[in-house]
Every structure is written in structure tokens, then in C-alpha cells.
mmCIF file of C-alpha atoms and ligand atoms in Angstrom:
data_model
loop_
_atom_site.group_PDB
_atom_site.id
_atom_site.type_symbol
_atom_site.label_atom_id
_atom_site.label_comp_id
_atom_site.label_asym_id
_atom_site.label_seq_id
_atom_site.Cartn_x
_atom_site.Cartn_y
_atom_site.Cartn_z
ATOM 1 C CA UNK A 275 -11.877 -24.315 -35.087
ATOM 2 C CA UNK A 276 -13.088 -21.345 -37.548
ATOM 3 C CA UNK A 277 -16.103 -19.332 -37.041
ATOM 4 C CA UNK A 278 -17.370 -17.476 -39.994
ATOM 5 C CA UNK A 279 -20.065 -14.347 -39.903
ATOM 6 C CA UNK A 280 -21.721 -13.448 -43.119
ATOM 7 C CA UNK A 281 -22.651 -9.670 -42.661
ATOM 8 C CA UNK A 282 -24.150 -8.528 -46.146
ATOM 9 C CA UNK A 283 -21.658 -8.990 -48.587
ATOM 10 C CA UNK A 284 -18.794 -9.808 -46.504
ATOM 11 C CA UNK A 285 -17.629 -12.746 -44.508
ATOM 12 C CA UNK A 286 -15.346 -12.516 -41.395
ATOM 13 C CA UNK A 287 -13.494 -15.638 -40.225
ATOM 14 C CA UNK A 288 -12.745 -15.611 -36.530
ATOM 15 C CA UNK A 289 -10.213 -18.080 -35.406
ATOM 16 C CA UNK A 290 -11.008 -19.602 -31.978
ATOM 17 C CA UNK A 291 -7.623 -21.646 -32.045
ATOM 18 C CA UNK A 292 -5.917 -18.491 -32.471
ATOM 19 C CA UNK A 293 -7.705 -16.734 -29.697
ATOM 20 C CA UNK A 294 -7.059 -19.894 -27.385
ATOM 21 C CA UNK A 295 -3.423 -19.590 -28.103
ATOM 22 C CA UNK A 296 -3.287 -16.236 -26.956
ATOM 23 C CA UNK A 297 -4.972 -16.934 -23.677
ATOM 24 C CA UNK A 298 -2.542 -19.937 -23.218
ATOM 25 C CA UNK A 299 0.224 -17.196 -23.724
ATOM 26 C CA UNK A 300 -1.121 -14.834 -20.979
ATOM 27 C CA UNK A 301 1.727 -15.024 -18.065
ATOM 28 C CA UNK A 302 2.565 -12.771 -15.524
ATOM 29 C CA UNK A 303 6.258 -11.962 -17.118
ATOM 30 C CA UNK A 304 7.363 -12.870 -20.815
ATOM 31 C CA UNK A 305 3.744 -13.454 -21.746
ATOM 32 C CA UNK A 306 2.211 -12.203 -24.988
ATOM 33 C CA UNK A 307 3.222 -8.784 -25.924
ATOM 34 C CA UNK A 308 0.057 -6.897 -26.693
ATOM 35 C CA UNK A 309 -1.233 -3.301 -26.988
ATOM 36 C CA UNK A 310 -4.804 -4.515 -27.115
ATOM 37 C CA UNK A 311 -5.349 -4.732 -23.561
ATOM 38 C CA UNK A 312 -7.753 -7.638 -23.880
ATOM 39 C CA UNK A 313 -8.560 -8.752 -20.497
ATOM 40 C CA UNK A 314 -11.135 -11.349 -21.564
ATOM 41 C CA UNK A 315 -10.829 -14.560 -20.967
ATOM 42 C CA UNK A 316 -9.528 -13.799 -17.588
ATOM 43 C CA UNK A 317 -6.638 -15.880 -16.559
ATOM 44 C CA UNK A 318 -5.791 -14.264 -13.133
ATOM 45 C CA UNK A 319 -9.409 -13.992 -11.474
ATOM 46 C CA UNK A 320 -8.159 -12.845 -8.395
ATOM 47 C CA UNK A 321 -6.703 -9.653 -9.936
ATOM 48 C CA UNK A 322 -9.702 -8.562 -11.370
ATOM 49 C CA UNK A 323 -12.005 -9.542 -8.018
ATOM 50 C CA UNK A 324 -9.414 -7.293 -6.251
ATOM 51 C CA UNK A 325 -9.706 -4.485 -8.675
ATOM 52 C CA UNK A 326 -13.682 -4.379 -8.170
ATOM 53 C CA UNK A 327 -12.969 -4.690 -4.353
ATOM 54 C CA UNK A 328 -10.585 -1.624 -4.323
ATOM 55 C CA UNK A 329 -12.700 0.210 -6.592
ATOM 56 C CA UNK A 330 -15.719 -0.221 -4.298
ATOM 57 C CA UNK A 331 -13.740 1.162 -1.627
ATOM 58 C CA UNK A 332 -13.126 4.526 -3.238
ATOM 59 C CA UNK A 333 -12.824 7.631 -0.830
ATOM 60 C CA UNK A 334 -11.720 11.314 -1.085
ATOM 61 C CA UNK A 335 -9.576 12.974 1.494
ATOM 62 C CA UNK A 336 -11.926 16.091 1.411
ATOM 63 C CA UNK A 337 -14.824 14.242 2.338
ATOM 64 C CA UNK A 338 -13.296 14.125 5.940
ATOM 65 C CA UNK A 339 -13.733 16.928 8.308
ATOM 66 C CA UNK A 340 -10.565 18.332 9.877
ATOM 67 C CA UNK A 341 -12.063 20.517 12.162
ATOM 68 C CA UNK A 342 -11.508 19.012 15.265
ATOM 69 C CA UNK A 343 -7.886 17.986 14.273
ATOM 70 C CA UNK A 344 -7.114 21.350 13.523
ATOM 71 C CA UNK A 345 -8.162 22.784 17.284
ATOM 72 C CA UNK A 346 -6.206 19.913 18.711
ATOM 73 C CA UNK A 347 -3.354 20.731 16.958
ATOM 74 C CA UNK A 348 -3.182 24.397 17.769
ATOM 75 C CA UNK A 349 -4.010 23.930 21.582
ATOM 76 C CA UNK A 350 -1.074 22.281 23.847
ATOM 77 C CA UNK A 351 -3.563 21.621 26.505
ATOM 78 C CA UNK A 352 -5.497 19.229 24.156
ATOM 79 C CA UNK A 353 -2.757 16.866 22.892
ATOM 80 C CA UNK A 354 1.024 16.388 24.091
ATOM 81 C CA UNK A 355 4.142 17.131 22.008
ATOM 82 C CA UNK A 356 4.761 13.253 21.755
ATOM 83 C CA UNK A 357 1.289 12.879 20.107
ATOM 84 C CA UNK A 358 2.133 16.065 17.790
ATOM 85 C CA UNK A 359 5.456 14.212 17.017
ATOM 86 C CA UNK A 360 3.930 11.221 15.822
ATOM 87 C CA UNK A 361 1.724 12.836 13.685
ATOM 88 C CA UNK A 362 4.523 14.971 12.159
ATOM 89 C CA UNK A 363 6.439 11.596 11.731
ATOM 90 C CA UNK A 364 3.274 10.079 10.180
ATOM 91 C CA UNK A 365 3.137 12.686 7.598
ATOM 92 C CA UNK A 366 6.734 13.140 7.067
ATOM 93 C CA UNK A 367 7.269 9.247 6.550
ATOM 94 C CA UNK A 368 4.131 8.769 4.345
ATOM 95 C CA UNK A 369 4.330 11.801 1.974
ATOM 96 C CA UNK A 370 7.616 10.203 0.572
ATOM 97 C CA UNK A 371 6.417 6.563 0.924
ATOM 98 C CA UNK A 372 3.283 6.831 -0.897
ATOM 99 C CA UNK A 373 5.020 8.325 -3.882
ATOM 100 C CA UNK A 374 7.753 5.548 -4.063
ATOM 101 C CA UNK A 375 5.256 2.962 -4.036
ATOM 102 C CA UNK A 376 3.249 4.495 -6.801
ATOM 103 C CA UNK A 377 6.565 5.328 -8.951
ATOM 104 C CA UNK A 378 7.659 1.437 -8.375
ATOM 105 C CA UNK A 379 4.185 0.093 -9.452
ATOM 106 C CA UNK A 380 4.207 2.756 -12.745
ATOM 107 C CA UNK A 381 7.635 2.136 -13.695
ATOM 108 C CA UNK A 382 8.810 -1.170 -12.668
ATOM 109 C CA UNK A 383 5.990 -3.707 -11.802
ATOM 110 C CA UNK A 384 2.901 -2.515 -14.509
ATOM 111 C CA UNK A 385 5.733 -2.118 -16.918
ATOM 112 C CA UNK A 386 7.119 -5.606 -16.634
ATOM 113 C CA UNK A 387 4.100 -7.691 -15.872
ATOM 114 C CA UNK A 388 2.526 -8.681 -19.218
ATOM 115 C CA UNK A 389 -1.133 -10.076 -18.534
ATOM 116 C CA UNK A 390 -3.604 -7.329 -19.079
ATOM 117 C CA UNK A 391 -5.795 -7.909 -15.961
ATOM 118 C CA UNK A 392 -2.662 -7.465 -14.013
ATOM 119 C CA UNK A 393 -1.813 -4.299 -15.485
ATOM 120 C CA UNK A 394 -5.673 -3.390 -14.826
ATOM 121 C CA UNK A 395 -5.476 -3.858 -11.087
ATOM 122 C CA UNK A 396 -1.891 -2.229 -10.785
ATOM 123 C CA UNK A 397 -3.434 0.881 -12.541
ATOM 124 C CA UNK A 398 -6.001 0.853 -9.785
ATOM 125 C CA UNK A 399 -3.138 0.407 -7.024
ATOM 126 C CA UNK A 400 -1.047 3.181 -8.323
ATOM 127 C CA UNK A 401 -4.159 5.528 -8.372
ATOM 128 C CA UNK A 402 -4.729 4.568 -4.679
ATOM 129 C CA UNK A 403 -1.364 5.634 -3.871
ATOM 130 C CA UNK A 404 -2.246 8.953 -5.295
ATOM 131 C CA UNK A 405 -5.000 9.368 -3.351
ATOM 132 C CA UNK A 406 -2.939 8.457 -0.112
ATOM 133 C CA UNK A 407 -0.317 11.166 -1.350
ATOM 134 C CA UNK A 408 -3.202 13.587 -1.831
ATOM 135 C CA UNK A 409 -4.502 12.641 1.626
ATOM 136 C CA UNK A 410 -1.294 13.872 3.140
ATOM 137 C CA UNK A 411 -1.425 17.011 1.295
ATOM 138 C CA UNK A 412 -4.717 17.655 2.789
ATOM 139 C CA UNK A 413 -3.485 16.875 6.321
ATOM 140 C CA UNK A 414 -0.419 19.145 5.992
ATOM 141 C CA UNK A 415 -2.423 22.095 4.499
ATOM 142 C CA UNK A 416 -5.551 21.620 6.912
ATOM 143 C CA UNK A 417 -2.999 22.060 9.919
ATOM 144 C CA UNK A 418 -0.859 24.324 8.322
ATOM 145 C CA UNK A 419 2.339 22.726 8.591
ATOM 146 C CA UNK A 420 5.340 24.226 6.602
ATOM 147 C CA UNK A 421 5.608 21.807 3.558
ATOM 148 C CA UNK A 422 9.360 22.608 3.590
ATOM 149 C CA UNK A 423 9.294 21.058 6.980
ATOM 150 C CA UNK A 424 7.724 17.986 5.710
ATOM 151 C CA UNK A 425 10.197 17.613 2.538
ATOM 152 C CA UNK A 426 13.152 18.359 5.081
ATOM 153 C CA UNK A 427 11.758 15.079 7.208
ATOM 154 C CA UNK A 428 12.828 12.877 4.730
ATOM 155 C CA UNK A 429 16.073 14.040 4.298
ATOM 156 C CA UNK A 430 17.162 14.933 7.964
ATOM 157 C CA UNK A 431 15.456 11.918 10.078
ATOM 158 C CA UNK A 432 17.855 9.114 9.660
ATOM 159 C CA UNK A 433 15.568 6.446 10.117
ATOM 160 C CA UNK A 434 13.142 7.607 7.299
ATOM 161 C CA UNK A 435 15.967 7.970 4.995
ATOM 162 C CA UNK A 436 17.094 4.147 5.695
ATOM 163 C CA UNK A 437 13.743 3.129 5.189
ATOM 164 C CA UNK A 438 13.471 4.918 1.957
ATOM 165 C CA UNK A 439 16.822 3.542 0.747
ATOM 166 C CA UNK A 440 15.868 0.203 1.507
ATOM 167 C CA UNK A 441 12.993 0.103 -0.815
ATOM 168 C CA UNK A 442 14.269 2.190 -3.661
ATOM 169 C CA UNK A 443 17.461 0.535 -4.237
ATOM 170 C CA UNK A 444 15.333 -2.440 -5.234
ATOM 171 C CA UNK A 445 13.592 -0.148 -7.683
ATOM 172 C CA UNK A 446 16.297 1.539 -9.244
ATOM 173 C CA UNK A 447 17.772 -1.688 -10.517
ATOM 174 C CA UNK A 448 14.706 -2.725 -12.444
ATOM 175 C CA UNK A 449 13.400 -0.419 -15.266
ATOM 176 C CA UNK A 450 11.541 -1.599 -18.349
ATOM 177 C CA UNK A 451 14.107 -2.908 -20.691
ATOM 178 C CA UNK A 452 15.500 -5.387 -18.311
ATOM 179 C CA UNK A 453 15.535 -9.044 -19.979
ATOM 180 C CA UNK A 454 13.279 -11.121 -17.824
ATOM 181 C CA UNK A 455 14.450 -14.489 -19.389
ATOM 182 C CA UNK A 456 17.313 -14.528 -17.270
ATOM 183 C CA UNK A 457 16.762 -16.442 -13.972
ATOM 184 C CA UNK A 458 18.656 -13.604 -11.751
ATOM 185 C CA UNK A 459 16.403 -10.821 -13.377
ATOM 186 C CA UNK A 460 13.484 -13.066 -12.591
ATOM 187 C CA UNK A 461 14.397 -12.934 -8.732
ATOM 188 C CA UNK A 462 15.420 -9.696 -8.872
ATOM 189 C CA UNK A 463 11.441 -8.681 -9.836
ATOM 190 C CA UNK A 464 10.144 -11.208 -7.282
ATOM 191 C CA UNK A 465 12.372 -9.661 -4.703
ATOM 192 C CA UNK A 466 10.795 -6.057 -5.719
ATOM 193 C CA UNK A 467 7.527 -7.603 -5.389
ATOM 194 C CA UNK A 468 8.202 -9.228 -2.188
ATOM 195 C CA UNK A 469 9.799 -5.824 -0.505
ATOM 196 C CA UNK A 470 7.181 -3.289 -1.828
ATOM 197 C CA UNK A 471 4.203 -5.630 -0.939
ATOM 198 C CA UNK A 472 5.375 -7.432 2.130
ATOM 199 C CA UNK A 473 8.193 -5.672 3.668
ATOM 200 C CA UNK A 474 7.264 -2.226 2.849
ATOM 201 C CA UNK A 475 3.410 -1.731 2.686
ATOM 202 C CA UNK A 476 2.707 -5.188 4.794
ATOM 203 C CA UNK A 477 5.353 -4.410 7.753
ATOM 204 C CA UNK A 478 6.730 -1.039 7.542
ATOM 205 C CA UNK A 479 3.779 0.924 7.405
ATOM 206 C CA UNK A 480 2.331 -0.815 10.469
ATOM 207 C CA UNK A 481 4.373 0.925 13.031
ATOM 208 C CA UNK A 482 2.679 4.324 12.357
ATOM 209 C CA UNK A 483 -0.708 2.605 11.687
ATOM 210 C CA UNK A 484 -0.469 1.427 14.889
ATOM 211 C CA UNK A 485 0.565 4.500 16.493
ATOM 212 C CA UNK A 486 -1.638 7.008 14.634
ATOM 213 C CA UNK A 487 -4.886 4.585 14.959
ATOM 214 C CA UNK A 488 -3.974 4.397 18.870
ATOM 215 C CA UNK A 489 -4.437 7.907 18.967
ATOM 216 C CA UNK A 490 -7.766 8.124 17.068
ATOM 217 C CA UNK A 491 -8.988 5.237 19.872
ATOM 218 C CA UNK A 492 -8.479 7.940 22.183
ATOM 219 C CA UNK A 493 -10.190 10.781 20.129
ATOM 220 C CA UNK A 494 -6.955 12.446 19.444
ATOM 221 C CA UNK A 495 -6.761 13.608 15.589
ATOM 222 C CA UNK A 496 -10.216 11.930 14.324
ATOM 223 C CA UNK A 497 -9.953 13.108 10.914
ATOM 224 C CA UNK A 498 -6.087 12.143 10.473
ATOM 225 C CA UNK A 499 -7.153 8.794 12.170
ATOM 226 C CA UNK A 500 -10.185 8.213 9.843
ATOM 227 C CA UNK A 501 -7.898 8.842 6.824
ATOM 228 C CA UNK A 502 -5.340 6.217 8.028
ATOM 229 C CA UNK A 503 -8.319 3.732 8.679
ATOM 230 C CA UNK A 504 -9.237 4.173 4.861
ATOM 231 C CA UNK A 505 -5.451 4.019 3.773
ATOM 232 C CA UNK A 506 -5.097 0.866 5.991
ATOM 233 C CA UNK A 507 -8.082 -0.828 4.273
ATOM 234 C CA UNK A 508 -6.273 -0.076 0.960
ATOM 235 C CA UNK A 509 -2.964 -1.139 2.030
ATOM 236 C CA UNK A 510 -4.483 -4.436 2.996
ATOM 237 C CA UNK A 511 -5.910 -4.989 -0.487
ATOM 238 C CA UNK A 512 -2.165 -3.718 -2.034
ATOM 239 C CA UNK A 513 -0.488 -6.230 0.191
ATOM 240 C CA UNK A 514 -2.825 -8.970 -1.126
ATOM 241 C CA UNK A 515 -2.197 -7.695 -5.155
ATOM 242 C CA UNK A 516 1.379 -8.469 -4.523
ATOM 243 C CA UNK A 517 1.049 -11.276 -2.754
ATOM 244 C CA UNK A 518 -0.766 -13.061 -5.376
ATOM 245 C CA UNK A 519 1.390 -11.573 -7.880
ATOM 246 C CA UNK A 520 4.407 -13.018 -6.085
ATOM 247 C CA UNK A 521 2.780 -16.420 -5.783
ATOM 248 C CA UNK A 522 1.942 -16.564 -9.472
ATOM 249 C CA UNK A 523 5.100 -15.198 -10.726
ATOM 250 C CA UNK A 524 6.697 -17.966 -8.511
ATOM 251 C CA UNK A 525 4.351 -20.887 -9.744
ATOM 252 C CA UNK A 526 5.184 -19.874 -13.272
ATOM 253 C CA UNK A 527 8.913 -19.549 -12.866
ATOM 254 C CA UNK A 528 9.793 -22.461 -10.335
ATOM 255 C CA UNK A 529 13.279 -22.667 -11.035
ATOM 256 C CA UNK A 530 13.831 -19.428 -9.113
ATOM 257 C CA UNK A 531 12.312 -20.668 -5.826
ATOM 258 C CA UNK A 532 15.616 -22.326 -4.240
ATOM 259 C CA UNK A 533 16.427 -22.537 -0.824
ATOM 260 C CA UNK A 534 18.771 -19.896 -1.086
ATOM 261 C CA UNK A 535 16.636 -17.427 -2.673
ATOM 262 C CA UNK A 536 13.967 -18.316 0.321
ATOM 263 C CA UNK A 537 16.465 -17.409 2.793
ATOM 264 C CA UNK A 538 17.408 -14.185 1.244
ATOM 265 C CA UNK A 539 13.920 -13.066 1.307
ATOM 266 C CA UNK A 540 13.606 -13.902 4.754
ATOM 267 C CA UNK A 541 17.042 -12.000 5.767
ATOM 268 C CA UNK A 542 15.295 -8.985 3.622
ATOM 269 C CA UNK A 543 12.267 -9.220 5.774
ATOM 270 C CA UNK A 544 14.848 -9.050 8.706
ATOM 271 C CA UNK A 545 16.439 -6.238 7.426
ATOM 272 C CA UNK A 546 13.010 -4.446 7.074
ATOM 273 C CA UNK A 547 12.019 -5.278 10.557
ATOM 274 C CA UNK A 548 14.897 -3.988 12.069
ATOM 275 C CA UNK A 549 14.716 -0.544 10.256
ATOM 276 C CA UNK A 550 11.051 -0.370 11.495
ATOM 277 C CA UNK A 551 11.858 -0.901 14.941
ATOM 278 C CA UNK A 552 14.513 2.040 14.905
ATOM 279 C CA UNK A 553 12.009 4.069 13.204
ATOM 280 C CA UNK A 554 9.358 3.331 15.661
ATOM 281 C CA UNK A 555 11.684 4.348 18.685
ATOM 282 C CA UNK A 556 12.201 7.566 16.710
ATOM 283 C CA UNK A 557 8.381 8.106 16.556
ATOM 284 C CA UNK A 558 7.813 7.444 20.193
ATOM 285 C CA UNK A 559 11.062 8.450 22.116
ATOM 286 C CA UNK A 560 9.036 8.042 25.288
ATOM 287 C CA UNK A 561 6.150 5.845 26.222
ATOM 288 C CA UNK A 562 2.884 8.244 26.216
ATOM 289 C CA UNK A 563 -0.482 7.859 27.766
ATOM 290 C CA UNK A 564 -1.575 4.530 26.130
ATOM 291 C CA UNK A 565 1.488 4.116 23.944
ATOM 292 C CA UNK A 566 3.695 1.627 25.027
ATOM 293 C CA UNK A 567 6.987 1.549 22.520
ATOM 294 C CA UNK A 568 7.416 -2.326 23.252
ATOM 295 C CA UNK A 569 4.235 -3.153 22.120
ATOM 296 C CA UNK A 570 4.274 -1.547 18.804
ATOM 297 C CA UNK A 571 7.822 -3.139 18.292
ATOM 298 C CA UNK A 572 6.416 -6.638 19.210
ATOM 299 C CA UNK A 573 3.592 -6.050 16.959
ATOM 300 C CA UNK A 574 6.106 -5.542 13.787
ATOM 301 C CA UNK A 575 7.478 -8.825 14.391
ATOM 302 C CA UNK A 576 4.114 -10.315 14.966
ATOM 303 C CA UNK A 577 3.005 -8.865 11.405
ATOM 304 C CA UNK A 578 6.165 -9.775 9.640
ATOM 305 C CA UNK A 579 5.564 -13.447 10.386
ATOM 306 C CA UNK A 580 2.247 -13.305 8.952
ATOM 307 C CA UNK A 581 3.564 -11.615 5.748
ATOM 308 C CA UNK A 582 6.350 -14.497 5.636
ATOM 309 C CA UNK A 583 3.731 -17.177 6.005
ATOM 310 C CA UNK A 584 1.536 -15.494 3.635
ATOM 311 C CA UNK A 585 4.001 -16.287 0.670
ATOM 312 C CA UNK A 586 4.954 -19.647 1.743
ATOM 313 C CA UNK A 587 8.093 -18.670 4.045
ATOM 314 C CA UNK A 588 9.034 -19.754 7.641
ATOM 315 C CA UNK A 589 8.732 -17.318 10.250
ATOM 316 C CA UNK A 590 11.435 -15.318 11.767
ATOM 317 C CA UNK A 591 10.258 -15.132 15.230
ATOM 318 C CA UNK A 592 7.431 -17.589 15.512
ATOM 319 C CA UNK A 593 4.692 -17.918 18.160
ATOM 320 C CA UNK A 594 4.081 -14.221 19.048
ATOM 321 C CA UNK A 595 0.945 -13.223 19.913
ATOM 322 C CA UNK A 596 -0.699 -10.175 18.395
ATOM 323 C CA UNK A 597 0.159 -7.422 21.418
ATOM 324 C CA UNK A 598 -2.626 -5.041 19.613
ATOM 325 C CA UNK A 599 -5.828 -7.008 18.916
ATOM 326 C CA UNK A 600 -7.820 -3.686 18.564
ATOM 327 C CA UNK A 601 -5.991 -2.750 15.696
ATOM 328 C CA UNK A 602 -7.620 -5.858 13.699
ATOM 329 C CA UNK A 603 -10.828 -4.875 14.566
ATOM 330 C CA UNK A 604 -10.066 -1.104 13.644
ATOM 331 C CA UNK A 605 -9.393 -2.267 10.145
ATOM 332 C CA UNK A 606 -12.703 -3.689 9.696
ATOM 333 C CA UNK A 607 -14.649 -0.610 8.113
ATOM 334 C CA UNK A 608 -17.331 -2.441 6.847
ATOM 335 C CA UNK A 609 -19.237 -2.449 10.208
ATOM 336 C CA UNK A 610 -19.540 1.141 9.883
ATOM 337 C CA UNK A 611 -22.844 1.244 7.971
ATOM 338 C CA UNK A 612 -23.834 4.666 8.009
ATOM 339 C CA UNK A 613 -20.389 5.770 6.407
ATOM 340 C CA UNK A 614 -21.748 6.548 3.119
ATOM 341 C CA UNK A 615 -24.947 8.190 4.419
ATOM 342 C CA UNK A 616 -23.118 10.547 6.982
ATOM 343 C CA UNK A 617 -20.551 11.600 3.849
ATOM 344 C CA UNK A 618 -22.814 14.523 2.666
ATOM 345 C CA UNK A 619 -23.321 16.076 6.006
ATOM 346 C CA UNK A 620 -19.728 15.435 6.663
ATOM 347 C CA UNK A 621 -18.648 17.008 3.345
ATOM 348 C CA UNK A 622 -20.705 20.235 4.153
ATOM 349 C CA UNK A 623 -19.242 20.486 7.634
ATOM 350 C CA UNK A 624 -15.816 20.228 6.478
ATOM 351 C CA UNK A 625 -16.210 22.941 3.734
ATOM 352 C CA UNK A 626 -17.742 25.296 6.480
ATOM 353 C CA UNK A 627 -14.655 24.459 8.829
ATOM 354 C CA UNK A 628 -12.385 25.329 5.593
ATOM 355 C CA UNK A 629 -14.174 28.976 5.311
ATOM 356 C CA UNK A 630 -13.534 29.631 9.115
ATOM 357 C CA UNK A 631 -10.009 28.690 8.659
ATOM 358 C CA UNK A 632 -9.300 30.910 6.155
ATOM 359 C CA UNK A 633 -10.840 33.611 7.971
ATOM 360 C CA UNK A 634 -8.141 32.946 10.450
ATOM 361 C CA UNK A 635 -5.221 33.319 8.176
HETATM 362 FE FE1 LIG B 738 -0.525 3.716 0.162
HETATM 363 MN MN1 LIG B 739 -0.171 1.342 -0.798
#
């Protein structure tokens, strides 16, 4: 079907069939190669919806006051060494992890997917990783932690090194010129999306989320806790982006969804769980006030099962009850209606504190 437009002396003919063929050629991978970034008509509606949700959740680290955190960090009577160590591990691990996720999106996943609306949401996802990385920089500079110490943590704390290696090894194998018509390479990409979305962001981020938000509940490090709440809200969208991407990739490439591949993914999750449990024991070498190691360890089994079920895989543990039900409630930031109203005053307070801090130096 053709439609012609007569404009002055010129006639333009637009071919509807060609446009429909272009739409039909939209695919997660191996779709139409185009530089035109034509979002419409949308084929993957979820990706546009999530893009809009993510954009509406935008936050900036420097809007969050750090005065109370600074005071607590400096005063041995206000927080214990165990609590301070959890914060160091949080800052040390996430400083590396946020960058690794962002790099994998930009150099692997966003390069390899072909539908423009998928690239759109992945661009936003990568940007949110930049915000998270920036929030860690803000925490480090507010507390006056030596940045070299933070860098040393990714190299010297064995459980952090292992968690990082677990994800980077599946990223390095996949770069832009890989042939995605081959089933083994399709599996590599599907595994990458599963590892980053469900194992890393979906499971291995949750040990520290639990510990840091548990401190936040006790009014310890409220600024850091608030940033982690916003980060956690973002991560729940990232997990959903990667879950949908994974499901559509499988749907369009059913030949890779074999019993063997499913089991490989479940075993990969089992490895992720083990690494996370070892890491939790490094973060919390002894039980402290309100922080029981076993609860966080059980929480990892619980959350990993949810992630497996989310992508149509059988759970590993099965039947575990959530030992930290308050964490789900804390994620629901929508309840805080006055957040945006409170923002301006909070920002002013934060600036005033920054001035005071500079004077101290
Ligand atoms: Fe992040
Ligand atoms: Mn993320």
C-alpha cells in the first residue's frame, strides 16, 4: 500500500508495506540494522514503559544531606566498628560493581540488541549506573575516606575480587562483533543477561542492601541509607529490564532454551549465591546489634529463588520464608509523599553542612 503526498510541485510516495516490513524485522537480536533509531511503532512496549518509570525516579546524590552521617562516622561512641566496616564494604564493593554493570550495558548488551526501544531503556539503565557511581563518590568524599583505600578494597578483599570476576568473565567474552546467529553465542548473551540482571543486580546486591538498610532503620548513616534506598528502587527496575529482555530473547530464539541450558543457569545462580554468602560473612564477621548474619544469608537463598522463578527456572532452595520482610516495605519509596517537597530545604541544609565541613579541614 502506498500513500502519496502532493506538496507544491513535488510528490512524495510513502510505502506502508515497507514500513510494516521494518517493524516486523524489529528483534531483540539479529533484527534490522538501522542508524535511524526509529522507536515507533513500539514492538517492546515494556521497554518504553520502564524507560518512563525510570526517568520519573530520577535523583541526584547531592540532594541528600550527609551531616548526620559525617557526625556518626567521626564519633566512636555513636556507631560501632562493625557498623563502620559494613559501610566500608558497601562503598568498596559498589564502587566497582556499578561501573562493571554500566560497562557491560554499554559495551555488550546495548551494542548487541537491535530494536531501538531496547537501546533506549538500556541507555537510561547505563545512566543510572553513572548516578550510582557518583553517589558513592559523594559518600566517600563526604565521609573523608581515602579514595585509595576504596580502590584497594576491590583488589585486596578476596570475596569482592571473586564477585567481580564472576561477572566480568561473562562480559569479556562478548563484544560487538560476535556472531549472534550461532546458538552458542546466543546462549552466551542470554547467560550474560541472566548473570547481570538476576544473579548480580538481583541477588548479589542484596546482602549489602539488607545490611545498610538495617542500619538505616536504626537511624545509623541516614544519608547513605537514603541513597541506597533510591539505588535499590533503581535496581528493581534494572532487574525487570533484564528479566524482560531475557524472556523476549528466549521467546525469539527457542532453540537455545534446552534442559541443559536451564540447568547451566541454575548452577550459575548457585555459584552466585555461594559467593554472596561468603561476602556477607566478610561484611559482618560477628553479629552486631540488630544484624544477624544468618538472616542475611537466608535472605539470599530466598531472593535467588524469586529471581529464578521470575525467568521461568525452578528454585534452588524452595519454600523459604523471607527472613527480612521489612526490606520489601522499605523499598516502597512511593509512600514518602513529601520527598519532592522536602528536597529543596534538604538541599540547602546539605550545602550549609558542606561549608562547615570545608572549614574543618
Ligand atoms: Fe546500580
Ligand atoms: Mn543497576
